[in-house]
Coordinates of C-alpha atoms in Angstrom, one line a residue:
M1 CA -3.6 0.4 7.5
G2 CA -1.7 -0.9 4.1
S3 CA 0.3 2.4 4.2
D4 CA 1.0 2.4 7.7
L5 CA 2.4 -1.4 7.1
A6 CA 4.6 0.0 4.4
A7 CA 5.8 3.4 6.4
G8 CA 6.8 1.1 9.4
G9 CA 9.0 -1.7 7.0
A10 CA 10.4 0.7 5.0
G11 CA 11.4 2.4 8.7
W12 CA 12.6 -1.0 9.9
A13 CA 14.6 -1.6 6.3
A14 CA 15.6 1.8 6.5
S15 CA 17.4 1.3 9.6
A16 CA 19.3 -2.0 9.5
L17 CA 20.3 0.2 6.2
G18 CA 21.8 2.8 8.2
G19 CA 23.5 0.6 11.0
L20 CA 25.1 -1.3 8.6
S21 CA 26.6 1.4 6.9
L22 CA 28.2 3.2 9.9
G23 CA 29.6 -0.2 11.1
A24 CA 31.2 0.0 8.0
A25 CA 32.1 3.2 8.3
A26 CA 33.5 2.3 11.5
A27 CA 35.2 -0.6 10.4
L28 CA 37.0 1.3 7.7
V29 CA 38.3 4.2 9.9
L30 CA 40.1 1.7 12.1
D31 CA 41.7 0.1 9.6
L32 CA 43.2 3.4 8.2
L33 CA 44.5 4.6 11.4
F34 CA 46.2 1.5 12.1
A35 CA 47.7 0.5 8.9
R36 CA 51.4 1.6 8.8
G37 CA 53.5 2.9 6.3
S38 CA 53.3 2.2 2.6
E39 CA 50.2 0.2 3.5
R40 CA 48.4 2.9 5.0
K41 CA 49.1 5.3 2.2
A42 CA 47.9 3.0 -1.1
R43 CA 44.7 2.5 1.5
R44 CA 44.1 6.2 2.4
R45 CA 42.4 6.9 -1.0
R46 CA 39.7 3.8 -1.4
D47 CA 39.2 4.0 2.7
L48 CA 38.1 7.2 2.2
S49 CA 36.0 6.9 -0.8
L50 CA 34.7 3.9 1.1
V51 CA 33.9 5.4 4.7
F52 CA 32.1 8.9 2.8
L53 CA 29.6 6.2 0.9
C54 CA 28.9 4.9 3.7
L55 CA 27.8 7.8 5.5
A56 CA 26.3 9.4 2.5
W57 CA 24.4 6.3 2.4
A58 CA 23.3 6.4 6.6
V59 CA 22.3 10.1 6.6
L60 CA 20.2 8.7 3.5
C61 CA 18.7 6.0 5.2
A62 CA 18.2 8.6 8.9
A63 CA 15.9 10.9 7.1
V64 CA 14.1 7.8 5.4
L65 CA 13.3 6.8 9.3
L66 CA 12.9 10.4 10.6
I67 CA 10.2 11.0 7.7
V68 CA 9.0 7.9 6.4
P69 CA 7.9 5.9 9.0
P70 CA 5.4 6.5 11.7
K71 CA 6.3 8.9 14.5
A72 CA 5.2 6.2 17.1
L73 CA 7.8 3.8 15.8
L74 CA 10.8 5.7 16.8
S75 CA 9.8 5.7 20.2
D76 CA 10.1 1.6 20.4
R77 CA 14.1 0.9 22.1
T78 CA 14.0 -2.8 19.7
L79 CA 14.3 -0.7 17.0
W80 CA 17.5 0.6 18.1
I81 CA 18.7 -2.4 19.5
W82 CA 17.7 -3.8 16.0
A83 CA 19.6 -1.2 14.8
G84 CA 23.1 -1.7 17.3
S85 CA 22.7 -5.0 16.1
W86 CA 23.2 -4.2 12.5
C87 CA 25.9 -1.9 13.1
V88 CA 28.1 -4.4 14.8
L89 CA 27.6 -6.8 11.4
G90 CA 27.9 -4.3 9.1
C91 CA 31.4 -3.0 11.1
L92 CA 32.8 -7.1 11.1
A93 CA 31.2 -7.9 7.3
A94 CA 33.8 -4.7 6.5
V95 CA 37.0 -6.2 8.7
F96 CA 36.2 -9.7 7.4
P97 CA 33.8 -9.7 3.9
G98 CA 34.7 -13.1 3.0
P99 CA 34.4 -15.0 6.5
I100 CA 31.8 -12.3 7.4
G101 CA 30.0 -10.8 4.5
I102 CA 29.0 -13.0 2.2
P103 CA 27.6 -15.4 4.5
L104 CA 25.3 -12.6 6.2
A105 CA 23.8 -11.5 2.6
V106 CA 22.5 -15.4 2.1
L107 CA 21.6 -15.8 5.9
A108 CA 19.4 -12.7 5.3
L109 CA 18.0 -13.2 2.0
S110 CA 17.3 -16.7 3.0
L111 CA 15.3 -16.1 6.2
L112 CA 13.5 -13.4 4.8
G113 CA 12.5 -15.7 1.9
L114 CA 11.7 -18.0 4.6
T115 CA 8.8 -16.1 6.4
A116 CA 7.4 -15.0 2.9
A117 CA 7.3 -18.8 2.1
E118 CA 5.4 -19.3 6.1
A119 CA 3.5 -16.1 5.6
S120 CA 1.8 -16.8 2.1
A121 CA 0.4 -20.0 3.1
W122 CA -1.7 -17.9 6.2
H123 CA -4.7 -15.3 5.6
A124 CA -4.7 -11.6 6.5
L125 CA -5.9 -11.8 10.4
S126 CA -9.1 -8.9 10.1
P127 CA -11.4 -8.4 13.5
G128 CA -14.9 -8.7 13.5
R129 CA -14.5 -10.2 9.6
E130 CA -16.6 -13.5 9.2
I131 CA -13.9 -16.4 8.7
A132 CA -16.9 -19.1 8.3
R133 CA -20.5 -19.8 8.0
L134 CA -22.1 -23.0 8.3
V135 CA -25.6 -23.6 7.8
P136 CA -26.8 -26.8 8.8
Y137 CA -30.1 -27.9 6.4
Q138 CA -30.0 -31.4 8.5
A139 CA -29.6 -31.9 12.3
D140 CA -30.8 -35.1 14.3
A141 CA -29.8 -37.6 16.5
S142 CA -27.6 -38.9 14.4
G143 CA -25.5 -35.9 13.2
A144 CA -25.7 -33.2 10.8
A145 CA -25.3 -31.8 7.0
G146 CA -25.4 -28.3 5.8
D147 CA -23.3 -26.0 3.5
L148 CA -19.9 -24.6 4.8
A149 CA -18.4 -21.0 3.9
V150 CA -15.3 -19.9 3.6
P151 CA -14.4 -16.6 2.7
D152 CA -10.9 -16.8 2.5
R153 CA -9.5 -19.9 0.9
N154 CA -8.3 -22.6 3.2
A155 CA -6.8 -25.3 0.1
V156 CA -10.8 -25.9 0.6
P157 CA -13.6 -24.8 -2.1
V158 CA -14.9 -21.4 -0.7
L159 CA -18.5 -23.5 -0.2
S160 CA -18.4 -26.7 0.4
R161 CA -21.4 -29.3 1.4
V162 CA -20.0 -31.3 4.7
A163 CA -21.2 -34.0 7.1
L164 CA -20.9 -33.9 10.8
A165 CA -21.0 -36.9 13.1
G166 CA -22.4 -34.9 16.1
R167 CA -24.6 -32.2 17.8
E168 CA -22.5 -29.4 18.9
C169 CA -20.1 -27.8 17.4
S170 CA -16.7 -25.3 17.6
L171 CA -14.1 -23.9 15.4
E172 CA -10.2 -24.3 15.7
A173 CA -7.7 -22.5 14.4
R174 CA -4.0 -21.7 14.1
V175 CA -3.1 -17.8 14.8
L176 CA 1.0 -16.4 13.5
D177 CA 1.3 -13.4 15.6
L178 CA 4.4 -11.3 14.1
G179 CA 6.7 -8.2 15.6
G180 CA 9.0 -6.2 15.1
P181 CA 9.9 -5.8 11.0
L182 CA 8.4 -9.4 10.5
G183 CA 5.0 -7.8 11.4
Y184 CA 5.7 -4.0 8.7
L185 CA 6.7 -6.8 6.1
F186 CA 4.2 -9.5 6.5
G187 CA 1.4 -8.1 8.1
P188 CA 1.4 -8.5 12.6
R189 CA -1.6 -10.8 12.8
R190 CA -2.4 -14.1 9.9
Y191 CA -4.8 -17.5 10.2
K192 CA -5.4 -20.5 9.3
L193 CA -8.4 -22.9 10.4
S194 CA -7.9 -26.2 11.8
R195 CA -10.6 -28.8 12.2
L196 CA -14.3 -28.5 13.5
L197 CA -14.7 -29.8 17.3
D198 CA -17.7 -31.5 19.5
A199 CA -18.2 -30.5 23.1
E200 CA -16.4 -33.5 24.1
G201 CA -13.1 -32.5 21.6
S202 CA -13.8 -35.0 19.0
E203 CA -12.6 -33.4 15.9
L204 CA -15.7 -34.2 13.5
M205 CA -13.8 -32.4 10.4
T206 CA -10.5 -31.0 9.4
F207 CA -9.7 -28.7 7.1
P208 CA -6.3 -29.5 4.5
L209 CA -4.1 -27.2 4.9
K210 CA -1.3 -25.4 2.9
R211 CA 1.7 -26.0 4.7
G212 CA 4.7 -23.3 4.7
P213 CA 9.0 -24.2 5.9
L214 CA 7.5 -22.9 9.7
T215 CA 4.1 -26.1 9.9
I216 CA 6.3 -28.1 8.5
L217 CA 9.0 -28.0 11.4
I218 CA 7.1 -28.0 14.0
G219 CA 3.5 -29.3 13.1
G220 CA 0.8 -28.0 15.1
K221 CA 2.4 -27.2 18.2
D222 CA 2.7 -23.8 19.4
L223 CA 5.6 -21.5 19.0
R224 CA 6.9 -18.4 21.2
L225 CA 10.4 -16.8 20.0
P226 CA 11.3 -13.1 19.3
W227 CA 9.3 -11.3 16.9
I228 CA 7.4 -14.4 15.9
S229 CA 4.6 -16.8 17.6
L230 CA 1.9 -19.4 16.7
R231 CA -1.2 -20.7 19.0
T232 CA -4.2 -22.3 19.0
V233 CA -7.2 -20.8 19.9
R234 CA -10.9 -21.9 19.5
S235 CA -14.4 -21.3 19.7
P236 CA -17.4 -21.7 21.9
V237 CA -19.6 -24.7 21.1
L238 CA -22.9 -23.9 20.6
P239 CA -25.5 -26.5 19.4
L240 CA -26.0 -27.2 15.7
E241 CA -30.1 -26.8 14.7
T242 CA -31.6 -27.0 11.7
L243 CA -31.1 -23.7 9.8
R244 CA -29.8 -21.9 11.7
P245 CA -26.3 -20.7 10.4
L246 CA -22.9 -19.9 12.8
S247 CA -21.3 -17.3 12.2
W248 CA -17.4 -17.5 13.0
S249 CA -15.1 -14.5 13.5
F250 CA -11.4 -12.9 15.2
D251 CA -11.8 -10.5 17.6
A252 CA -9.5 -7.6 18.5
D253 CA -7.4 -10.0 20.6
A254 CA -7.7 -12.8 17.9
R255 CA -10.2 -15.0 20.5
L256 CA -12.5 -17.3 18.2
R257 CA -16.1 -15.9 18.6
V258 CA -19.1 -17.3 17.0
L259 CA -22.5 -16.0 16.6
S260 CA -25.6 -17.6 15.6
P261 CA -27.3 -14.4 13.5

């Protein structure tokens, strides 16, 4: 799985760099064609060298795109729209290196850094893997107390003792879906644990969260944008019974399920 993500990420990166190179080469050729007199003669050697350099880089990127990523990626229409967008940006950056080229590089690096910071605040989602287990050692009319185990640290200890003012329990989590190049760079799906709730939806316990840039900006709201979406999921409600463990995991569609093994 990890190798497939790395190979897909290389494909998205190669398509972006290849499009950027072709766009810059096209802009340099047009510059040569429309330059006049002595200005054209002075630019010829420099621009021709840059054109061949850009074309060589584009050929290298094309070779990487054909060899490294999964072949199914090549049939993804989004990949070619992505490459075409970078081609246009490469053309503009070559024509206006100061006003467009430098801000473009700063923007691309900033977006990549912010996405990496956000992704680091979430856990990789693996369907079927247990994400939390609650074992009540006491359950009566006043509530329940027990041990809560969280395999992936959610800003809380891996094992902690909790007291809940309720007789039923469900788990709420936030799911981050990443698509396109973001999914290959940081994984397609990630999660955070949010709360334990009773049957009426009243809060029994809140998990402390490590907040990333996107979480700080939108809080607990759902979000849907190209290549990125945030949503809240909740497990079914089960009663809390003494020494009857509750185990939560995600299914293949990132829905929360709960078992009582």
